[in-house]
Short mmCIF file of C-alpha atoms in Angstrom, two decimals:
data_model
loop_
_atom_site.label_atom_id
_atom_site.label_comp_id
_atom_site.label_asym_id
_atom_site.label_seq_id
_atom_site.Cartn_x
_atom_site.Cartn_y
_atom_site.Cartn_z
CA MET A 5 5.52 17.01 11.57
CA ARG A 6 6.06 13.48 10.24
CA VAL A 7 3.23 11.88 8.27
CA LEU A 8 3.05 8.29 7.05
CA VAL A 9 0.74 7.65 4.10
CA THR A 10 -0.24 4.08 3.23
CA GLY A 11 -1.08 3.65 -0.44
CA GLY A 12 0.87 6.85 -1.01
CA ALA A 13 1.84 5.95 -4.58
CA GLY A 14 -1.81 5.65 -5.61
CA TYR A 15 -4.38 7.92 -7.22
CA ILE A 16 -5.17 9.98 -4.12
CA GLY A 17 -1.94 9.31 -2.23
CA SER A 18 0.37 10.78 -4.86
CA VAL A 19 -1.65 14.02 -4.93
CA LEU A 20 -1.74 14.13 -1.12
CA ILE A 21 2.02 13.60 -0.78
CA GLU A 22 2.71 16.42 -3.23
CA LYS A 23 0.54 18.74 -1.14
CA LEU A 24 2.08 17.70 2.17
CA LEU A 25 5.63 18.14 0.85
CA GLU A 26 4.69 21.62 -0.39
CA LYS A 27 3.54 22.43 3.15
CA GLY A 28 6.85 21.29 4.63
CA TYR A 29 5.85 17.97 6.17
CA SER A 30 8.25 15.01 6.33
CA ILE A 31 6.62 12.11 4.50
CA THR A 32 6.95 8.35 4.74
CA CYS A 33 5.16 6.53 1.92
CA LEU A 34 4.29 2.91 2.70
CA ASP A 35 3.22 1.22 -0.51
CA LYS A 36 3.80 -2.21 -2.03
CA LEU A 37 3.80 -0.55 -5.48
CA PHE A 38 1.32 -3.03 -6.94
CA PHE A 39 0.36 -0.23 -9.35
CA GLY A 40 3.90 1.05 -9.92
CA ASP A 41 5.80 4.10 -8.67
CA LYS A 42 4.88 6.69 -11.31
CA GLY A 43 2.87 8.71 -8.80
CA ILE A 44 5.82 9.29 -6.47
CA LYS A 45 8.84 9.30 -8.80
CA PRO A 46 9.31 13.09 -8.55
CA TYR A 47 9.84 12.81 -4.79
CA ILE A 48 12.16 9.79 -4.50
CA ASP A 49 15.36 11.82 -4.04
CA MET A 50 13.92 14.44 -1.70
CA ASP A 51 15.34 14.52 1.84
CA SER A 52 11.85 14.98 3.27
CA PHE A 53 10.48 11.89 1.52
CA LYS A 54 11.01 8.23 2.40
CA LEU A 55 9.62 5.25 0.51
CA ILE A 56 9.00 1.93 2.24
CA ILE A 57 7.97 -0.79 -0.23
CA GLU A 58 5.85 -2.91 2.09
CA ASP A 59 2.33 -4.31 2.43
CA THR A 60 0.04 -3.04 5.19
CA ARG A 61 -0.65 -6.67 6.08
CA THR A 62 3.00 -7.47 6.83
CA PHE A 63 5.10 -4.30 7.28
CA ASP A 64 7.60 -3.87 10.11
CA PRO A 65 5.85 -1.96 12.94
CA ASN A 66 9.06 -0.04 13.67
CA VAL A 67 8.45 2.15 10.62
CA LEU A 68 5.86 3.91 12.77
CA LYS A 69 8.39 5.11 15.34
CA GLY A 70 8.48 8.89 15.41
CA ILE A 71 5.43 9.27 13.15
CA ASP A 72 2.92 11.91 14.24
CA VAL A 73 0.06 11.24 11.80
CA VAL A 74 -0.95 8.21 9.72
CA VAL A 75 -3.19 8.64 6.67
CA ASP A 76 -4.45 5.20 5.70
CA LEU A 77 -5.34 5.09 1.99
CA ALA A 78 -4.25 1.54 1.07
CA ALA A 79 -7.27 -0.40 -0.19
CA ILE A 80 -8.97 -2.20 -3.03
CA SER A 81 -10.71 1.05 -3.81
CA GLN A 82 -13.49 0.11 -6.20
CA PRO A 83 -16.69 -1.95 -6.15
CA ASP A 84 -16.44 -5.33 -7.87
CA PRO A 85 -19.95 -6.05 -9.22
CA LEU A 86 -18.81 -9.04 -11.26
CA GLY A 87 -17.09 -10.71 -8.31
CA GLN A 88 -13.68 -10.88 -10.00
CA ILE A 89 -11.69 -10.38 -6.78
CA ARG A 90 -11.68 -13.01 -4.04
CA LYS A 91 -13.68 -11.95 -0.99
CA ASP A 92 -10.81 -12.85 1.32
CA LEU A 93 -8.60 -10.27 -0.42
CA PHE A 94 -11.18 -7.53 0.21
CA TYR A 95 -11.23 -8.68 3.84
CA GLU A 96 -7.44 -8.75 4.20
CA ILE A 97 -6.67 -5.47 2.44
CA ASN A 98 -9.71 -3.30 3.25
CA TYR A 99 -10.40 -4.56 6.78
CA ALA A 100 -7.51 -6.48 8.34
CA GLY A 101 -4.93 -4.10 6.86
CA PRO A 102 -6.39 -0.92 8.40
CA CYS A 103 -7.01 -2.73 11.71
CA ARG A 104 -3.32 -3.64 11.82
CA VAL A 105 -2.14 -0.17 10.77
CA ALA A 106 -4.36 1.57 13.33
CA THR A 107 -3.53 -0.80 16.20
CA LEU A 108 0.22 -0.59 15.59
CA SER A 109 -0.01 3.19 15.20
CA MET A 110 -1.67 3.45 18.60
CA ARG A 111 0.95 1.21 20.21
CA LYS A 112 3.84 3.15 18.65
CA GLY A 113 2.62 6.51 19.92
CA VAL A 114 1.15 7.98 16.73
CA LYS A 115 -1.12 10.85 17.75
CA LYS A 116 -3.56 10.97 14.85
CA TYR A 117 -4.92 8.31 12.47
CA ILE A 118 -7.07 9.17 9.44
CA ILE A 119 -8.71 6.52 7.28
CA ALA A 120 -10.23 7.04 3.84
CA SER A 121 -13.60 5.34 3.53
CA THR A 122 -16.40 5.81 1.00
CA CYS A 123 -19.91 7.16 0.65
CA SER A 124 -20.69 3.76 -0.87
CA VAL A 125 -21.26 2.52 2.68
CA TYR A 126 -24.71 4.17 2.45
CA GLY A 127 -25.72 1.87 -0.38
CA PHE A 128 -28.62 3.22 -2.38
CA GLN A 129 -31.29 4.98 -0.35
CA PRO A 130 -33.74 7.85 -0.86
CA GLY A 131 -33.21 11.27 0.66
CA LEU A 132 -30.08 13.23 1.51
CA LEU A 133 -27.81 10.91 3.50
CA ASN A 134 -25.64 12.23 6.32
CA GLU A 135 -23.17 10.71 8.76
CA GLU A 136 -26.02 9.61 11.05
CA SER A 137 -27.85 7.75 8.27
CA GLU A 138 -27.94 3.98 8.61
CA PRO A 139 -25.28 2.40 6.39
CA ASN A 140 -26.45 -0.08 3.78
CA PRO A 141 -23.32 -1.50 2.08
CA LEU A 142 -24.23 -3.68 -0.87
CA GLU A 143 -20.95 -5.36 -1.94
CA GLU A 144 -17.61 -6.44 -0.50
CA TYR A 145 -15.90 -3.12 -1.14
CA ALA A 146 -18.36 -1.10 0.93
CA LYS A 147 -18.91 -3.85 3.50
CA THR A 148 -15.20 -4.17 4.30
CA LYS A 149 -14.72 -0.40 4.38
CA LEU A 150 -17.54 -0.11 6.91
CA MET A 151 -16.07 -2.94 8.97
CA ALA A 152 -12.74 -1.10 9.03
CA GLU A 153 -14.45 2.16 10.04
CA ARG A 154 -16.05 0.55 13.06
CA ALA A 155 -12.91 -1.29 14.12
CA VAL A 156 -10.54 1.69 13.99
CA LYS A 157 -13.07 4.05 15.56
CA SER A 158 -13.18 1.78 18.62
CA LEU A 159 -9.48 2.57 19.21
CA SER A 160 -9.96 6.32 19.56
CA SER A 161 -9.00 7.87 22.89
CA LYS A 162 -7.67 11.15 24.26
CA ASP A 163 -4.19 9.97 23.25
CA PHE A 164 -5.08 8.49 19.87
CA CYS A 165 -7.23 10.59 17.55
CA VAL A 166 -9.14 8.60 14.91
CA THR A 167 -11.02 10.27 12.05
CA ILE A 168 -13.02 8.61 9.26
CA LEU A 169 -13.45 10.33 5.89
CA ARG A 170 -16.22 9.00 3.65
CA LEU A 171 -15.27 10.17 0.18
CA ALA A 172 -17.68 10.94 -2.61
CA THR A 173 -16.73 9.46 -6.00
CA VAL A 174 -13.38 11.06 -6.75
CA TYR A 175 -12.39 12.66 -10.05
CA GLY A 176 -9.54 14.72 -11.42
CA LEU A 177 -5.97 14.51 -12.68
CA SER A 178 -3.30 12.59 -10.78
CA LYS A 179 0.22 11.41 -11.59
CA LYS A 180 -1.17 7.93 -10.89
CA MET A 181 -4.24 8.21 -13.06
CA ARG A 182 -7.48 6.25 -12.88
CA PHE A 183 -10.02 5.96 -15.70
CA ASP A 184 -12.54 3.72 -13.92
CA LEU A 185 -14.16 6.65 -12.09
CA VAL A 186 -17.24 8.23 -13.61
CA VAL A 187 -15.94 11.71 -14.54
CA ASN A 188 -12.49 10.47 -15.56
CA GLY A 189 -13.92 7.60 -17.61
CA MET A 190 -16.41 9.85 -19.41
CA THR A 191 -13.61 12.29 -20.22
CA LEU A 192 -11.42 9.53 -21.63
CA SER A 193 -14.30 8.27 -23.80
CA LEU A 194 -14.93 11.81 -25.03
CA TYR A 195 -11.25 12.19 -25.93
CA LYS A 196 -11.03 8.86 -27.74
CA SER A 197 -14.28 8.86 -29.70
CA SER A 198 -16.26 12.09 -29.08
CA VAL A 199 -18.81 9.82 -27.39
CA ILE A 200 -19.91 9.78 -23.74
CA ASN A 201 -21.46 6.50 -22.65
CA VAL A 202 -24.27 6.86 -20.11
CA MET A 203 -26.02 4.00 -18.35
CA LYS A 204 -29.80 4.23 -18.62
CA PRO A 205 -31.87 6.03 -17.43
CA GLY A 206 -29.30 8.77 -16.59
CA THR A 207 -31.32 10.15 -13.69
CA GLN A 208 -29.39 8.15 -11.07
CA VAL A 209 -27.51 10.49 -8.71
CA ARG A 210 -23.91 10.25 -7.51
CA PRO A 211 -21.91 12.68 -5.33
CA VAL A 212 -18.47 13.56 -6.73
CA VAL A 213 -15.36 15.37 -5.42
CA HIS A 214 -12.06 16.42 -6.99
CA VAL A 215 -8.94 14.56 -5.88
CA ARG A 216 -7.25 17.82 -4.86
CA ASP A 217 -10.26 18.65 -2.71
CA VAL A 218 -9.91 15.23 -1.05
CA THR A 219 -6.32 16.16 -0.15
CA LYS A 220 -7.56 19.52 1.10
CA ALA A 221 -9.98 17.72 3.43
CA ILE A 222 -7.24 15.39 4.68
CA VAL A 223 -4.94 18.33 5.40
CA SER A 224 -7.80 20.03 7.26
CA VAL A 225 -8.08 17.01 9.56
CA ILE A 226 -4.30 16.78 10.03
CA GLU A 227 -4.17 20.42 11.09
CA ALA A 228 -7.39 20.45 13.13
CA ASP A 229 -7.45 20.31 16.92
CA SER A 230 -7.89 16.67 17.88
CA GLU A 231 -10.89 17.56 20.04
CA ASN A 232 -12.72 18.66 16.91
CA VAL A 233 -12.15 15.50 14.87
CA ASN A 234 -11.48 12.64 17.30
CA GLY A 235 -13.89 9.75 16.82
CA GLU A 236 -15.68 11.67 14.10
CA THR A 237 -16.89 10.65 10.65
CA PHE A 238 -17.07 13.21 7.86
CA ASN A 239 -18.57 12.92 4.40
CA VAL A 240 -16.15 14.58 1.96
CA GLY A 241 -17.69 16.51 -0.92
CA SER A 242 -20.33 19.21 -1.29
CA ASN A 243 -24.10 19.28 -1.60
CA GLU A 244 -23.69 21.19 -4.87
CA GLN A 245 -21.86 18.24 -6.45
CA ASN A 246 -24.63 15.67 -6.12
CA TYR A 247 -25.26 15.13 -9.84
CA SER A 248 -27.29 12.80 -11.98
CA ILE A 249 -25.21 10.76 -14.41
CA CYS A 250 -26.87 12.56 -17.30
CA GLN A 251 -25.96 15.95 -15.78
CA LEU A 252 -22.35 14.85 -15.44
CA ALA A 253 -22.25 13.72 -19.06
CA LYS A 254 -23.51 17.11 -20.26
CA ILE A 255 -21.10 19.02 -17.99
CA ILE A 256 -18.15 17.00 -19.26
CA GLY A 257 -19.20 17.18 -22.90
CA ASP A 258 -19.78 20.93 -22.77
CA SER A 259 -16.56 21.61 -20.84
CA VAL A 260 -14.28 20.67 -23.72
CA GLY A 261 -16.08 22.77 -26.31
CA LYS A 262 -15.97 20.16 -29.05
CA PRO A 263 -18.77 18.19 -30.74
CA TYR A 264 -19.86 15.07 -28.88
CA ARG A 265 -22.78 12.70 -28.60
CA ILE A 266 -24.23 10.66 -25.76
CA GLU A 267 -24.78 6.95 -26.21
CA TRP A 268 -27.01 5.05 -23.81
CA TYR A 269 -26.28 1.52 -22.66
CA GLY A 270 -27.36 -1.17 -20.22
CA GLU A 271 -30.54 -2.00 -18.39
CA PRO A 272 -32.06 0.90 -16.40
CA ASP A 273 -30.01 1.52 -13.26
CA THR A 274 -32.38 2.47 -10.45
CA ARG A 275 -29.57 2.82 -7.90
CA SER A 276 -29.34 6.43 -6.78
CA TYR A 277 -28.07 8.25 -3.71
CA ALA A 278 -27.32 11.81 -2.69
CA VAL A 279 -25.17 12.77 0.29
CA ASP A 280 -25.24 15.67 2.75
CA PHE A 281 -21.86 17.32 3.34
CA THR A 282 -22.98 19.94 5.86
CA LYS A 283 -20.95 18.54 8.75
CA ILE A 284 -17.49 18.92 7.20
CA LYS A 285 -18.37 22.42 6.02
CA SER A 286 -19.57 23.57 9.43
CA ARG A 287 -16.97 21.71 11.54
CA LEU A 288 -13.84 22.18 9.41
CA ASN A 289 -14.88 25.09 7.18
CA PHE A 290 -14.30 22.82 4.19
CA SER A 291 -15.71 23.46 0.76
CA PRO A 292 -14.44 22.17 -2.58
CA SER A 293 -12.40 24.40 -4.87
CA TYR A 294 -12.92 22.44 -8.10
CA THR A 295 -15.84 21.40 -10.28
CA PRO A 296 -16.35 18.46 -12.67
CA SER A 297 -16.09 20.90 -15.58
CA GLU A 298 -12.65 22.06 -14.45
CA GLY A 299 -11.56 18.53 -13.64
CA SER A 300 -12.60 17.10 -17.00
CA LYS A 301 -10.95 19.95 -18.95
CA GLU A 302 -7.68 19.34 -17.10
CA ILE A 303 -7.81 15.60 -17.84
CA TYR A 304 -8.67 16.23 -21.50
CA ARG A 305 -5.69 18.59 -21.90
CA ALA A 306 -3.40 16.07 -20.22
CA LEU A 307 -4.58 13.38 -22.65
CA GLU A 308 -3.96 15.69 -25.60
CA ASP A 309 -0.46 16.51 -24.30
CA GLY A 310 0.40 12.88 -23.57
CA ALA A 311 0.88 13.66 -19.88
CA VAL A 312 -1.44 10.76 -19.03
CA ILE A 313 -2.26 7.66 -21.06
CA ASP A 314 -4.85 4.94 -20.94
CA SER A 315 -3.22 1.75 -19.64
CA PRO A 316 -4.37 -1.42 -17.83
CA GLU A 317 -3.37 -0.25 -14.36
CA THR A 318 -5.65 2.81 -14.65
CA ARG A 319 -8.58 0.46 -13.97
CA VAL A 320 -8.46 -0.77 -10.40
CA ILE A 321 -10.50 -3.98 -10.45
CA GLN A 322 -9.03 -5.22 -13.72
CA TRP A 323 -5.50 -4.66 -12.38
CA TRP A 324 -6.24 -6.29 -9.03
CA LYS A 325 -7.68 -9.23 -11.00
CA TYR A 326 -4.44 -9.45 -12.98
CA LEU A 327 -2.36 -9.34 -9.77
CA GLN A 328 -4.62 -11.96 -8.21
CA ASP A 329 -4.23 -14.26 -11.21
CA GLN A 330 -0.46 -13.78 -11.09
CA ARG A 331 -0.54 -14.66 -7.37
CA SER A 332 1.21 -11.36 -6.65
CA LEU A 333 -1.11 -10.63 -3.71
CA GLU A 334 -0.33 -13.70 -1.64
CA GLN A 335 1.22 -13.09 1.76
CA PRO A 336 4.50 -14.84 2.59
CA ALA A 337 4.04 -18.17 4.36
#
C-alpha cells in the first residue's frame, strides 16, 4: 500500500512515517520543510521512502498518482492567543490547503483520506464532550480546523473514504520535537530548573494523548474497512487521560524521581474541557498504550542524553512568526 503523508517531517508525521515503514508501507512525504528535515533524515535513502519538498497550497497534483491513502497532517498546529500569525495564513494552510489536498486526492483516485484535526474545536464547555457535541472554536487555529473538517467531509463517497481525527493535546518524544505542548513543556522546565510552571488555578482540565498513540489511531483508520470509518469523526485519546493541569504537573514531577517545586503564574484560567473517547474505543478497538508519566520520563532521559535539545523551532507559533517575518511563507506569484 502507498501512503502519502503531508507534514510528514513534523512532530507527529515523523513518528507516523517510522511506524508505517516498519509495517511495510511505501511512503511519500510531502513537506515544505519549514521546520527542517531532522524528523525524516533516517529514512531519506530507503527505497520505500520518497520525499517531495512542496507546499500543500501549490504542489503538483501528479504526486498523488498511484497513492492509496493520504494522511493530511500539514497545518499551523497550535493556537495563537497573542495573534502573532496573520489570519490569512491560518486560512491558507489550515483550511485551503486540506481542501486542495482532499479534492485532488479524490480526483486522482486516492481511496482513503484522513485529516488530523483537534479537540480544540469544542472550545471550552462543561461536561464530557463527544463527537456529537456542538463545536465552539474560539481562535483561528480551531476555527480553520473546523472549517477544513466540514469541507473535506462533504467530499466523502463510496469511492472516497474521508475520516476526521480530533486529537487531544499530544505529548511524547519525537525526532522532530516540540516543547510548546503542556506535558513536553513541563518536562523541559523540570529538566532545566527543577521547576514546573502551572497556570492558576490548576484545576482546568485538558485531554492528552501520546504521539505514538496518535500514530496507532491513524494506522487503525488506514487498516479499517472503509464502511466503518467513512464520513466519521473520532476523538483520539482516552477518558482516563482527561487531567487537570495540576494533576499533570504532579504526574510529571513524580515521574522523574528528583526534587522539584511547582510555581504558579498568570491570572486564573477558567477555561476547562474534558472529552469523551468512547467512540474510537468501541468502533476501532483503540486504547492508548502510553501515559504522561511514561512520556515525560522518556523525554527527560532524551534531554539528559542530548538526543533532543531545546531550540527555536521546537515552539510552533514562535517559529511560524519567524518564517512569516522572513516572508518564507509567501506563495509564488
